[in-house]
Amino acid sequence: TYESSEKEYENGKLKKEKIVMDMEYYDSSTSLIYVEITKEYDETEKLIKKFVLRKNKFNTIRSETNFDFIKGEIVTKYYEGEKVFATVTETLIGKDRAIVKRERVGDEFVIWDLVRKAENGNGRYDKYYINKKDSRLMYVFRQCDYLSEYGFKKRKKGIWDFR
């Protein structure tokens, strides 16, 4: 594992920080990951933007996450080569909640969920929606502590047309 860090100061205050990690996990032959994190701060040294690049060193799969804390939005794009194949957009609501939109290129469905962060950092999925891209609601799942619970608790609510 290799890790390095660079910090840039302006007038004695932290302005930018870059962290590079080149990790190899020997318990899995596919876990060779390169991570690059760039953070930007305002004049009071408050974190305002963050960019995270993750690359799998075995193939062309990578993800890029842009955190814009001023706008209250986190966007992660997943790439194979230069082509985006999925996007996850989180709109932050206060300090502990987010509306999450998950889209995969070529799918006719968009997944929406309302996530509430617990004190231990884990998320609780209060509502989880699957919609067609033409805005018809297909399924609603409610109050699950982990995403895997949806497989056991899902209830079909019907199809509503919001057009």
mmCIF file of C-alpha atoms in Angstrom:
data_model
loop_
_atom_site.group_PDB
_atom_site.id
_atom_site.type_symbol
_atom_site.label_atom_id
_atom_site.label_comp_id
_atom_site.label_asym_id
_atom_site.label_seq_id
_atom_site.Cartn_x
_atom_site.Cartn_y
_atom_site.Cartn_z
ATOM 1 C CA THR A 1 0.000 0.000 0.000
ATOM 2 C CA TYR A 2 1.251 3.454 -0.962
ATOM 3 C CA GLU A 3 -0.191 6.682 0.392
ATOM 4 C CA SER A 4 0.844 10.306 -0.100
ATOM 5 C CA SER A 5 -0.639 13.652 0.861
ATOM 6 C CA GLU A 6 -0.126 17.203 -0.402
ATOM 7 C CA LYS A 7 -1.538 20.353 1.192
ATOM 8 C CA GLU A 8 -1.739 23.818 -0.342
ATOM 9 C CA TYR A 9 -2.008 26.886 1.864
ATOM 10 C CA GLU A 10 -2.986 30.450 0.993
ATOM 11 C CA ASN A 11 -2.267 33.231 3.509
ATOM 12 C CA GLY A 12 -1.545 30.604 6.149
ATOM 13 C CA LYS A 13 -4.901 28.834 5.686
ATOM 14 C CA LEU A 14 -5.551 25.424 4.158
ATOM 15 C CA LYS A 15 -6.932 25.899 0.630
ATOM 16 C CA LYS A 16 -6.535 22.497 -1.038
ATOM 17 C CA GLU A 17 -5.546 18.970 -0.062
ATOM 18 C CA LYS A 18 -4.779 15.936 -2.239
ATOM 19 C CA ILE A 19 -4.457 12.356 -1.007
ATOM 20 C CA VAL A 20 -3.333 9.457 -3.219
ATOM 21 C CA MET A 21 -3.694 5.809 -2.155
ATOM 22 C CA ASP A 22 -2.519 2.838 -4.181
ATOM 23 C CA MET A 23 -3.882 -0.217 -2.371
ATOM 24 C CA GLU A 24 -3.468 -3.934 -2.843
ATOM 25 C CA TYR A 25 -5.555 -6.327 -0.785
ATOM 26 C CA TYR A 26 -3.978 -9.736 -0.875
ATOM 27 C CA ASP A 27 -7.105 -11.568 0.247
ATOM 28 C CA SER A 28 -8.671 -10.885 -3.154
ATOM 29 C CA SER A 29 -6.953 -10.994 -6.521
ATOM 30 C CA THR A 30 -9.322 -8.334 -7.891
ATOM 31 C CA SER A 31 -8.766 -5.748 -5.151
ATOM 32 C CA LEU A 32 -6.041 -3.614 -6.632
ATOM 33 C CA ILE A 33 -7.466 -0.123 -6.230
ATOM 34 C CA TYR A 34 -6.081 3.339 -6.921
ATOM 35 C CA VAL A 35 -7.808 6.178 -5.043
ATOM 36 C CA GLU A 36 -7.250 9.910 -5.394
ATOM 37 C CA ILE A 37 -9.020 12.409 -3.120
ATOM 38 C CA THR A 38 -8.943 16.174 -3.688
ATOM 39 C CA LYS A 39 -10.491 18.562 -1.156
ATOM 40 C CA GLU A 40 -11.131 22.310 -1.474
ATOM 41 C CA TYR A 41 -11.676 24.666 1.444
ATOM 42 C CA ASP A 42 -13.098 28.174 1.788
ATOM 43 C CA GLU A 43 -11.333 31.087 3.517
ATOM 44 C CA THR A 44 -12.422 29.774 6.952
ATOM 45 C CA GLU A 45 -10.931 26.327 6.155
ATOM 46 C CA LYS A 46 -14.410 24.790 5.894
ATOM 47 C CA LEU A 47 -14.607 21.903 3.410
ATOM 48 C CA ILE A 48 -16.681 23.050 0.411
ATOM 49 C CA LYS A 49 -15.789 20.543 -2.343
ATOM 50 C CA LYS A 50 -14.363 17.065 -2.518
ATOM 51 C CA PHE A 51 -13.521 14.860 -5.510
ATOM 52 C CA VAL A 52 -12.827 11.118 -5.213
ATOM 53 C CA LEU A 53 -11.468 9.030 -8.088
ATOM 54 C CA ARG A 54 -11.399 5.222 -7.707
ATOM 55 C CA LYS A 55 -9.838 2.940 -10.313
ATOM 56 C CA ASN A 56 -9.682 -0.828 -10.488
ATOM 57 C CA LYS A 57 -6.167 -1.629 -11.718
ATOM 58 C CA PHE A 58 -7.321 -4.884 -13.387
ATOM 59 C CA ASN A 59 -9.746 -3.282 -15.841
ATOM 60 C CA THR A 60 -11.114 0.013 -17.145
ATOM 61 C CA ILE A 61 -13.829 0.350 -14.472
ATOM 62 C CA ARG A 62 -13.616 3.562 -12.440
ATOM 63 C CA SER A 63 -15.848 5.880 -10.466
ATOM 64 C CA GLU A 64 -15.672 9.605 -9.920
ATOM 65 C CA THR A 65 -17.523 11.275 -7.045
ATOM 66 C CA ASN A 66 -17.994 15.050 -6.818
ATOM 67 C CA PHE A 67 -19.127 16.407 -3.440
ATOM 68 C CA ASP A 68 -20.419 19.977 -3.625
ATOM 69 C CA PHE A 69 -21.318 20.905 -0.060
ATOM 70 C CA ILE A 70 -22.413 24.432 -1.022
ATOM 71 C CA LYS A 71 -25.037 23.051 -3.447
ATOM 72 C CA GLY A 72 -25.764 20.109 -1.142
ATOM 73 C CA GLU A 73 -25.177 17.539 -3.866
ATOM 74 C CA ILE A 74 -23.024 14.440 -4.314
ATOM 75 C CA VAL A 75 -22.768 12.928 -7.815
ATOM 76 C CA THR A 76 -21.014 9.632 -8.529
ATOM 77 C CA LYS A 77 -20.486 8.484 -12.110
ATOM 78 C CA TYR A 78 -19.362 4.966 -12.963
ATOM 79 C CA TYR A 79 -17.310 4.436 -16.114
ATOM 80 C CA GLU A 80 -16.131 1.560 -18.225
ATOM 81 C CA GLY A 81 -13.374 3.095 -20.313
ATOM 82 C CA GLU A 82 -14.602 6.589 -21.192
ATOM 83 C CA LYS A 83 -18.297 5.655 -21.236
ATOM 84 C CA VAL A 84 -20.598 6.365 -18.258
ATOM 85 C CA PHE A 85 -22.719 3.317 -17.421
ATOM 86 C CA ALA A 86 -24.381 4.485 -14.175
ATOM 87 C CA THR A 87 -24.964 7.650 -12.133
ATOM 88 C CA VAL A 88 -25.933 8.113 -8.473
ATOM 89 C CA THR A 89 -27.056 11.609 -7.409
ATOM 90 C CA GLU A 90 -27.553 12.447 -3.726
ATOM 91 C CA THR A 91 -29.340 15.653 -2.745
ATOM 92 C CA LEU A 92 -28.516 16.399 0.872
ATOM 93 C CA ILE A 93 -31.366 17.410 3.188
ATOM 94 C CA GLY A 94 -29.991 18.777 6.420
ATOM 95 C CA LYS A 95 -27.100 16.978 8.099
ATOM 96 C CA ASP A 96 -28.488 13.478 8.277
ATOM 97 C CA ARG A 97 -30.753 12.838 5.273
ATOM 98 C CA ALA A 98 -30.483 12.604 1.502
ATOM 99 C CA ILE A 99 -32.668 11.906 -1.507
ATOM 100 C CA VAL A 100 -30.793 9.454 -3.708
ATOM 101 C CA LYS A 101 -31.427 8.879 -7.423
ATOM 102 C CA ARG A 102 -29.795 5.819 -9.054
ATOM 103 C CA GLU A 103 -29.733 5.443 -12.847
ATOM 104 C CA ARG A 104 -28.066 2.930 -15.117
ATOM 105 C CA VAL A 105 -27.611 3.747 -18.804
ATOM 106 C CA GLY A 106 -29.973 1.705 -20.953
ATOM 107 C CA ASP A 107 -32.373 0.801 -18.128
ATOM 108 C CA GLU A 108 -35.945 1.989 -18.258
ATOM 109 C CA PHE A 109 -36.038 2.320 -14.460
ATOM 110 C CA VAL A 110 -34.771 4.947 -12.020
ATOM 111 C CA ILE A 111 -34.436 4.090 -8.331
ATOM 112 C CA TRP A 112 -35.104 6.785 -5.711
ATOM 113 C CA ASP A 113 -34.625 6.480 -1.979
ATOM 114 C CA LEU A 114 -34.772 8.672 1.090
ATOM 115 C CA VAL A 115 -31.784 7.814 3.268
ATOM 116 C CA ARG A 116 -31.364 8.859 6.879
ATOM 117 C CA LYS A 117 -27.843 8.546 8.286
ATOM 118 C CA ALA A 118 -27.526 7.000 11.731
ATOM 119 C CA GLU A 119 -25.010 8.164 14.315
ATOM 120 C CA ASN A 120 -22.783 5.164 13.532
ATOM 121 C CA GLY A 121 -22.599 6.251 9.862
ATOM 122 C CA ASN A 122 -24.887 3.524 8.494
ATOM 123 C CA GLY A 123 -27.900 4.525 6.462
ATOM 124 C CA ARG A 124 -31.554 3.740 7.076
ATOM 125 C CA TYR A 125 -33.693 3.615 3.950
ATOM 126 C CA ASP A 126 -36.996 5.207 4.973
ATOM 127 C CA LYS A 127 -38.644 5.043 1.560
ATOM 128 C CA TYR A 128 -37.440 3.381 -1.589
ATOM 129 C CA TYR A 129 -39.092 3.903 -4.985
ATOM 130 C CA ILE A 130 -38.568 2.285 -8.357
ATOM 131 C CA ASN A 131 -39.967 4.260 -11.234
ATOM 132 C CA LYS A 132 -39.988 3.992 -14.974
ATOM 133 C CA LYS A 133 -38.346 6.904 -16.736
ATOM 134 C CA ASP A 134 -41.772 8.019 -17.940
ATOM 135 C CA SER A 135 -42.612 8.843 -14.253
ATOM 136 C CA ARG A 136 -44.867 5.896 -13.427
ATOM 137 C CA LEU A 137 -44.268 4.679 -9.868
ATOM 138 C CA MET A 138 -43.759 0.922 -9.862
ATOM 139 C CA TYR A 139 -42.865 -0.117 -6.298
ATOM 140 C CA VAL A 140 -42.580 1.468 -2.859
ATOM 141 C CA PHE A 141 -40.613 -0.169 -0.051
ATOM 142 C CA ARG A 142 -40.611 1.269 3.469
ATOM 143 C CA GLN A 143 -38.377 1.430 6.543
ATOM 144 C CA CYS A 144 -35.500 -0.935 6.029
ATOM 145 C CA ASP A 145 -32.225 -0.707 7.912
ATOM 146 C CA TYR A 146 -30.162 -2.168 5.095
ATOM 147 C CA LEU A 147 -30.679 -2.310 1.353
ATOM 148 C CA SER A 148 -30.540 -6.145 1.427
ATOM 149 C CA GLU A 149 -33.693 -6.186 3.574
ATOM 150 C CA TYR A 150 -35.731 -4.995 0.583
ATOM 151 C CA GLY A 151 -35.594 -8.508 -0.817
ATOM 152 C CA PHE A 152 -37.460 -9.757 2.276
ATOM 153 C CA LYS A 153 -39.791 -6.844 3.033
ATOM 154 C CA LYS A 154 -40.863 -5.651 -0.389
ATOM 155 C CA ARG A 155 -44.538 -5.048 -0.958
ATOM 156 C CA LYS A 156 -45.970 -4.182 -4.320
ATOM 157 C CA LYS A 157 -48.045 -1.031 -3.960
ATOM 158 C CA GLY A 158 -49.272 -0.856 -7.523
ATOM 159 C CA ILE A 159 -48.582 1.427 -10.444
ATOM 160 C CA TRP A 160 -49.515 5.100 -10.300
ATOM 161 C CA ASP A 161 -49.188 7.487 -13.189
ATOM 162 C CA PHE A 162 -47.915 10.967 -12.199
ATOM 163 C CA ARG A 163 -48.098 12.461 -15.705
#
